[in-house]
Structures are given as structure tokens and as C-alpha cells.
Coordinates of C-alpha atoms and ligand atoms in Angstrom, one line a residue:
M1 CA -2.0 -4.1 -10.0
I2 CA 1.7 -4.0 -9.5
P3 CA 1.5 -2.6 -6.0
N4 CA -1.2 -5.5 -5.1
L5 CA 1.3 -8.1 -6.6
L6 CA 4.2 -6.6 -4.5
A7 CA 2.2 -6.5 -1.5
S8 CA 1.1 -10.2 -1.7
I9 CA 4.6 -11.1 -2.3
A10 CA 5.7 -9.3 0.8
A11 CA 3.0 -11.0 2.8
I12 CA 4.4 -14.5 2.2
D13 CA 6.0 -15.5 5.5
P14 CA 8.6 -16.5 6.2
L15 CA 10.3 -14.7 3.2
P16 CA 14.1 -14.9 3.8
K17 CA 15.9 -11.5 3.0
S18 CA 19.4 -11.4 1.7
P19 CA 21.4 -8.8 3.5
P20 CA 22.9 -6.0 1.4
S21 CA 25.8 -6.9 -0.4
D22 CA 29.0 -4.9 -1.0
D23 CA 29.1 -6.5 -4.6
F24 CA 26.9 -5.2 -7.4
W25 CA 26.3 -8.6 -9.1
M26 CA 26.8 -11.2 -6.3
P27 CA 24.7 -11.6 -3.1
T28 CA 26.4 -11.3 0.4
N29 CA 29.6 -13.2 0.8
A30 CA 29.3 -15.4 3.7
S31 CA 31.5 -18.6 3.1
T32 CA 35.1 -19.3 2.6
F33 CA 34.3 -20.1 -0.9
A34 CA 32.7 -16.8 -1.8
S35 CA 35.6 -14.7 -2.5
D36 CA 37.5 -17.3 -4.7
I37 CA 34.2 -17.8 -6.7
D38 CA 33.4 -14.1 -7.0
S39 CA 36.9 -13.4 -8.2
L40 CA 36.6 -16.0 -11.0
Y41 CA 33.3 -14.7 -11.9
H42 CA 34.7 -10.9 -12.0
F43 CA 37.5 -12.1 -14.0
L44 CA 35.3 -13.8 -16.6
Y45 CA 33.1 -10.7 -16.5
W46 CA 35.8 -8.3 -17.2
L47 CA 37.4 -10.4 -19.7
S48 CA 34.2 -10.6 -21.7
V49 CA 33.7 -6.8 -21.4
V50 CA 37.2 -6.1 -22.7
S51 CA 37.0 -8.7 -25.6
C52 CA 33.6 -7.5 -26.6
G53 CA 34.7 -3.9 -26.5
G54 CA 38.0 -4.6 -28.5
I55 CA 35.9 -6.4 -31.2
F56 CA 33.5 -3.6 -31.6
L57 CA 36.3 -1.0 -31.8
V58 CA 38.0 -3.0 -34.5
M59 CA 34.6 -3.3 -36.3
A60 CA 34.0 0.3 -36.1
Y61 CA 37.4 1.3 -37.4
F62 CA 37.1 -1.2 -40.4
V63 CA 33.8 0.2 -41.4
V64 CA 35.2 3.6 -41.6
R65 CA 38.6 2.5 -42.8
Y66 CA 37.4 0.4 -45.7
K67 CA 34.2 2.2 -46.6
A68 CA 33.7 1.8 -50.4
G69 CA 34.3 4.9 -52.3
D70 CA 31.4 4.5 -54.6
R71 CA 28.8 1.9 -55.9
S72 CA 31.3 0.3 -58.3
H73 CA 33.6 -1.0 -55.5
N74 CA 30.7 -3.0 -54.3
E75 CA 30.8 -5.0 -57.4
V76 CA 34.1 -6.3 -57.7
G77 CA 36.4 -6.6 -54.5
D78 CA 39.9 -5.7 -54.6
N79 CA 42.3 -8.7 -54.3
T80 CA 43.8 -8.2 -50.7
S81 CA 45.8 -10.8 -48.7
H82 CA 44.0 -14.2 -47.9
H83 CA 46.5 -15.2 -45.0
N84 CA 48.5 -14.0 -42.2
T85 CA 50.2 -17.0 -40.4
A86 CA 51.8 -14.8 -37.5
L87 CA 48.2 -13.2 -36.9
E88 CA 46.5 -16.4 -37.0
I89 CA 48.7 -18.2 -34.4
T90 CA 48.6 -15.2 -32.2
W91 CA 44.7 -15.1 -32.0
S92 CA 44.8 -18.8 -31.3
V93 CA 47.6 -19.4 -28.9
I94 CA 46.7 -16.4 -26.6
P95 CA 42.9 -17.4 -26.1
L96 CA 44.2 -20.9 -25.6
F97 CA 46.3 -20.0 -22.6
I98 CA 43.5 -17.9 -21.1
V99 CA 40.8 -20.6 -21.3
I100 CA 43.3 -23.1 -19.9
F101 CA 44.0 -20.6 -17.1
I102 CA 40.3 -20.2 -16.5
F103 CA 39.7 -24.1 -16.5
V104 CA 42.5 -24.7 -13.9
W105 CA 41.2 -21.8 -11.7
G106 CA 37.5 -23.1 -12.0
F107 CA 38.6 -26.8 -11.5
R108 CA 40.4 -25.9 -8.2
G109 CA 37.6 -24.3 -6.8
F110 CA 35.2 -27.2 -8.0
V111 CA 37.5 -29.8 -6.5
D112 CA 37.4 -27.8 -3.0
L113 CA 33.7 -27.5 -3.2
R114 CA 33.1 -31.0 -3.7
T115 CA 35.6 -32.3 -1.1
P116 CA 34.5 -31.9 2.4
P117 CA 37.2 -31.8 4.9
K118 CA 37.7 -34.3 7.8
D119 CA 35.9 -33.6 11.2
T120 CA 32.9 -31.7 10.0
L121 CA 29.6 -31.0 11.8
E122 CA 27.1 -33.1 10.2
I123 CA 23.6 -31.8 9.7
H124 CA 21.2 -33.8 7.6
A125 CA 18.7 -32.0 5.2
Q126 CA 15.4 -33.6 4.2
A127 CA 13.6 -32.3 1.1
K128 CA 10.1 -32.9 0.4
K129 CA 7.2 -31.0 -1.4
W130 CA 7.6 -28.1 -0.3
N131 CA 9.9 -27.5 2.6
W132 CA 13.3 -28.4 4.0
L133 CA 13.9 -30.1 7.3
F134 CA 17.4 -30.1 9.1
S135 CA 18.2 -32.8 11.8
Y136 CA 21.0 -31.9 14.1
P137 CA 23.3 -33.9 16.3
G138 CA 21.1 -35.0 19.2
G139 CA 18.0 -35.5 17.1
H140 CA 16.7 -32.0 17.2
K141 CA 14.6 -31.3 13.8
D142 CA 14.2 -27.7 12.4
P143 CA 12.8 -26.0 9.3
N144 CA 15.8 -23.8 9.2
L145 CA 19.5 -24.4 8.7
H146 CA 21.6 -23.1 11.9
V147 CA 25.3 -23.5 11.8
P148 CA 28.2 -22.1 13.8
I149 CA 30.6 -19.6 12.6
G150 CA 34.0 -20.7 11.4
K151 CA 33.4 -24.4 11.5
D152 CA 33.3 -26.8 8.5
V153 CA 29.6 -28.1 8.2
R154 CA 28.7 -30.9 6.0
I155 CA 25.0 -31.1 4.8
I156 CA 23.7 -34.7 4.1
I157 CA 20.8 -34.4 1.8
Q158 CA 18.1 -36.7 1.0
S159 CA 14.6 -36.2 -0.8
E160 CA 11.6 -37.9 0.2
D161 CA 9.9 -37.5 -3.2
V162 CA 11.1 -35.7 -6.3
L163 CA 14.4 -33.7 -7.3
H164 CA 15.0 -30.7 -5.2
S165 CA 18.1 -28.7 -4.8
L166 CA 19.6 -27.0 -1.7
Y167 CA 20.8 -23.6 -2.7
I168 CA 22.4 -21.2 -0.3
P169 CA 23.7 -18.3 -2.5
A170 CA 25.6 -16.5 0.4
F171 CA 27.7 -19.6 0.8
R172 CA 28.0 -19.9 -3.1
T173 CA 26.9 -23.6 -2.8
K174 CA 24.1 -25.7 -4.2
M175 CA 23.6 -29.6 -4.5
D176 CA 20.6 -31.3 -5.7
A177 CA 18.4 -33.5 -3.5
V178 CA 17.7 -36.8 -5.3
P179 CA 15.2 -39.5 -4.2
G180 CA 16.9 -42.9 -3.1
R181 CA 20.4 -41.5 -3.0
Y182 CA 22.6 -39.3 -0.5
T183 CA 24.1 -36.2 -1.8
D184 CA 26.2 -33.6 0.3
L185 CA 27.6 -30.2 0.2
W186 CA 29.9 -28.3 2.8
F187 CA 31.0 -25.0 3.7
N188 CA 32.5 -22.9 6.3
A189 CA 30.6 -19.7 7.2
T190 CA 32.4 -16.6 7.8
K191 CA 29.9 -14.0 8.8
P192 CA 27.1 -14.2 11.3
G193 CA 23.6 -13.3 10.1
S194 CA 20.5 -14.8 8.4
Y195 CA 20.7 -15.7 4.7
P196 CA 18.1 -17.2 2.2
V197 CA 18.0 -20.9 1.4
F198 CA 16.1 -21.8 -1.8
C199 CA 15.2 -25.0 -3.6
A200 CA 16.9 -24.6 -7.0
E201 CA 15.2 -27.6 -8.8
Y202 CA 11.7 -27.2 -10.2
C203 CA 9.9 -29.5 -7.9
G204 CA 6.1 -28.8 -8.7
T205 CA 3.4 -26.2 -7.5
S206 CA 4.9 -24.5 -4.6
H207 CA 8.6 -24.8 -5.7
S208 CA 9.0 -21.1 -5.3
D209 CA 7.7 -21.1 -1.8
M210 CA 10.3 -23.9 -0.6
L211 CA 12.3 -21.5 1.4
A212 CA 14.4 -21.7 4.5
T213 CA 16.8 -19.4 6.4
A214 CA 20.4 -20.2 7.0
V215 CA 21.4 -18.9 10.3
V216 CA 25.1 -18.4 11.1
H217 CA 25.5 -18.0 14.9
E218 CA 28.3 -16.1 16.6
E219 CA 31.0 -18.0 18.5
G220 CA 29.3 -20.3 21.1
G221 CA 25.6 -19.2 19.9
Y222 CA 25.1 -22.5 17.9
K223 CA 25.7 -24.7 20.9
Q224 CA 23.5 -22.5 23.0
W225 CA 20.9 -22.5 20.3
L226 CA 20.8 -26.3 20.0
E227 CA 20.6 -26.8 23.8
E228 CA 17.5 -24.4 24.0
V229 CA 15.9 -26.0 21.2
S230 CA 16.6 -29.7 22.1
V231 CA 13.9 -29.6 24.8
F232 CA 12.1 -33.0 24.6
K233 CA 8.9 -33.1 22.9
G234 CA 7.3 -36.2 24.2
S235 CA 5.4 -36.8 27.4
P236 CA 6.9 -36.2 30.9
V237 CA 7.1 -40.0 31.7
E238 CA 8.9 -40.5 28.1
L239 CA 11.3 -37.6 29.1
G240 CA 11.9 -39.3 32.6
A241 CA 12.8 -42.6 30.7
K242 CA 14.9 -40.8 28.4
M243 CA 16.9 -39.3 31.4
Y244 CA 17.0 -42.5 33.1
D245 CA 18.8 -44.1 30.1
E246 CA 21.0 -41.2 29.0
R247 CA 21.8 -39.6 32.3
G248 CA 23.3 -42.5 34.2
C249 CA 20.5 -43.4 36.4
K250 CA 20.0 -46.9 35.2
T251 CA 23.7 -47.8 36.2
C252 CA 22.4 -47.7 39.8
H253 CA 18.6 -47.8 40.1
S254 CA 16.8 -50.7 38.5
T255 CA 13.0 -50.2 37.5
D256 CA 12.1 -53.8 38.0
G257 CA 12.6 -54.1 41.9
S258 CA 16.1 -55.6 41.6
T259 CA 18.6 -53.9 44.0
L260 CA 21.8 -52.3 42.4
V261 CA 23.9 -49.7 43.9
G262 CA 21.0 -47.6 44.9
P263 CA 17.4 -48.5 45.7
S264 CA 15.2 -49.6 42.7
W265 CA 12.6 -47.1 41.6
K266 CA 9.9 -49.7 41.1
G267 CA 6.8 -49.2 43.4
I268 CA 8.5 -46.7 45.7
W269 CA 6.2 -43.9 44.6
G270 CA 4.1 -42.8 47.9
T271 CA 5.9 -45.2 50.3
D272 CA 7.6 -44.4 53.5
R273 CA 11.3 -44.5 53.7
R274 CA 13.5 -44.9 56.7
F275 CA 16.8 -43.1 56.3
A276 CA 20.3 -43.9 57.6
D277 CA 19.9 -41.3 60.4
G278 CA 16.9 -42.8 61.8
S279 CA 14.2 -40.3 60.4
T280 CA 11.5 -41.3 58.0
G281 CA 9.9 -39.5 55.0
K282 CA 7.4 -40.2 52.1
V283 CA 8.6 -40.6 48.4
D284 CA 6.8 -37.5 46.9
E285 CA 8.0 -34.8 44.4
N286 CA 10.1 -32.9 46.9
Y287 CA 11.9 -36.1 48.0
I288 CA 12.7 -37.0 44.6
A289 CA 14.0 -33.6 43.6
E290 CA 16.1 -33.5 46.7
S291 CA 17.5 -36.9 46.1
I292 CA 18.6 -35.7 42.7
N293 CA 20.0 -32.3 43.7
N294 CA 21.4 -33.3 47.1
P295 CA 21.5 -37.1 47.2
S296 CA 23.6 -37.3 50.6
G297 CA 21.1 -35.2 52.3
K298 CA 18.7 -38.5 52.9
I299 CA 20.5 -41.8 52.5
V300 CA 18.0 -44.6 52.4
E301 CA 18.7 -47.1 55.4
G302 CA 21.1 -49.9 54.2
F303 CA 22.6 -47.9 51.2
A304 CA 25.9 -46.1 50.8
P305 CA 26.0 -42.5 50.0
S306 CA 27.4 -43.0 46.7
M307 CA 25.3 -41.0 44.4
P308 CA 26.8 -37.7 42.9
T309 CA 24.9 -34.6 43.0
Y310 CA 23.0 -33.6 39.8
Q311 CA 22.4 -30.1 41.0
G312 CA 22.3 -27.8 37.8
Q313 CA 22.8 -30.7 35.3
L314 CA 19.1 -31.2 34.9
T315 CA 16.5 -28.8 34.1
D316 CA 13.3 -28.6 36.2
E317 CA 11.4 -30.0 33.4
Q318 CA 13.7 -33.1 33.1
I319 CA 13.6 -33.3 37.1
N320 CA 9.6 -33.5 36.7
G321 CA 10.2 -36.0 34.0
I322 CA 11.9 -38.3 36.2
V323 CA 9.2 -37.7 39.0
E324 CA 6.5 -38.8 36.5
Y325 CA 8.6 -41.8 35.4
I326 CA 9.0 -43.1 39.0
K327 CA 5.3 -42.5 39.4
S328 CA 4.7 -44.6 36.4
L329 CA 6.7 -47.5 37.7
K330 CA 3.9 -49.2 39.9
Ligands
CUA1 CU1 11.8 -28.3 -4.0 CU2 11.9 -26.8 -5.9

């Protein structure tokens, strides 16, 4: 029964695993908050152990020291002292200073947790039954949280339906996702690796499956990851239109037939072109790719060679998108 249960739990995919921790009580420590929070926790823990142990010792001592000699002592108590002012002031004032110390320590940590610094990397987290969706600068959306190491990151949290809570134990931070309201949290990750992300607010049937992984990338790795995953998901024509808008094509090439700095893209597909050197050629895939990578190679008659090269700046997929976009401009 138990092995079957364990096997079925292990089969849930993806189940984020917490890396082994140096600390007996706490999960791995992977943010700038963690050591302060852990120190406060350990302080409270050992204070409780020492106080509790001290009370038990005194109790045991009293049990032995004041044990009744015989049954008659149980009936009438001896008249001992009722009051010791010095003792009572001591056991009130010392704990007072201890709890003030704990309050100041905790409050400073809380203010730090709740105050994102300026100039953070902003990532949006969308909660819904029952998964997380993270949106990155540039528009990429991902079920997992990817962050660079050593950078202040602010997560802006929203919920589509009910209360959820974004909880990343390795970063020692947590914040509720509230429908109809923005909430946020921030952290600065200190250790590359993968850490579990939980939902910490009961949100229905699959609450416990509302898992994600927080990936802390090495120096430079986050940028590389974002570039790799930011591949456009639409059709090639849509990708071409996006490149046309975003990469500066539209400054010089119209799509309505009007002449700007360079020839319009409208209706040129498949036509014959005459070049400045007197040669001719057809507008096909190779011609467009060549014009992007080596614009001065074939200058259309009547135009100046003013286009910069895009060699290495566009992927093959993006160039193909531009080709398809030009084809579509009948
Ligand atoms: Cu979402 Cu619990």
C-alpha cells in the first residue's frame, strides 16, 4: 500500500525537487533574504529550547526539594512568602527586552521583504486553477520561473479566479495572488539551480499539483535562455510582419507601393528587377535573403546603397518570415 502510494507520488510529473540543504530544519538557502530569516528562526528555536529546558529543570528541582514528608503536609500548607518584588521585576523585564529585540529583528526583515529596490527585473506571474504562468520582458510566457543570478527580481502577481499564493521556499518568500488586485514580491537569487515553487493557499481539487520550478541561471544564462525561448509562435507571415515592424524595415520600405528610401515591398514578389550595374534578376527567396545579408550586392536601379547589412542579426526563421511576408503583399 505505502510503496504503491509513494510510487504514484513519484510518478507525478513534473515534481520539483528541493536540492539537499546544509540546514537540518530549513530548505536550501538561495536568496539574499535567507540567511537573516534562518538566523532569526534559529534564534527563536534555541531560545525556546533553553527556556523550556530551564523551566523543566527548575520544576524537577522543586518536585524533589519540596516533596511532602508525609500525608499530613498535604492537608495544611506551610505559610511561605507570597511576594518577591526583585524576582518579579527580573522575570518581567528580561523577557520584555528579549521580545523587543525579536520584534525589531523581525520587523526589519519584513520591511526588507516587502520593499522592492529600484531597477528590478520585472516578471509577471499569473495564477489560475491549477498552474502558474510567468510572462517575461519581450512577451515570452513560461510555466516555470526563470531568473538571473545576483539580480533584483520583482514578481508581479495576479490571479484569474480564486486566491492562490506564490511560495518559493528556497528564496524564503511568499505572496498571495488575489483576484482583481496586483500583489508583488521580490528577491535576489544567490545560487544557480532549480528550486520548487508551490501554491500555498488552498485553491481547490488540484491545489497540491499547482507546482512550478524556479530556475536560477548562471551569469549570462538567463539572457541566453530568454533569447532561445522567445522564438515566435505565430505563422511565418506574422513573424515577417513583426520583424518588419520591430527591426527597422518599415523606416525605408513601404508595404503599400509608395517609395521611401528603398523600394516598396508591395507586389515585388516574382517580378524582374534591374540593378544599378545593369544586370537583372528575379525577386525570389535567394534574392531577398541576399538583400538582407548583403544589401550592397544588388542595388535596385534608381536607389542609393544606403541599407545596412543584417548579416547575423536575423535568424533563418526570421528571414524566412520576411520572405513569406513579402510574398503575401500582393
Ligand atoms: Cu493555487 Cu493552491
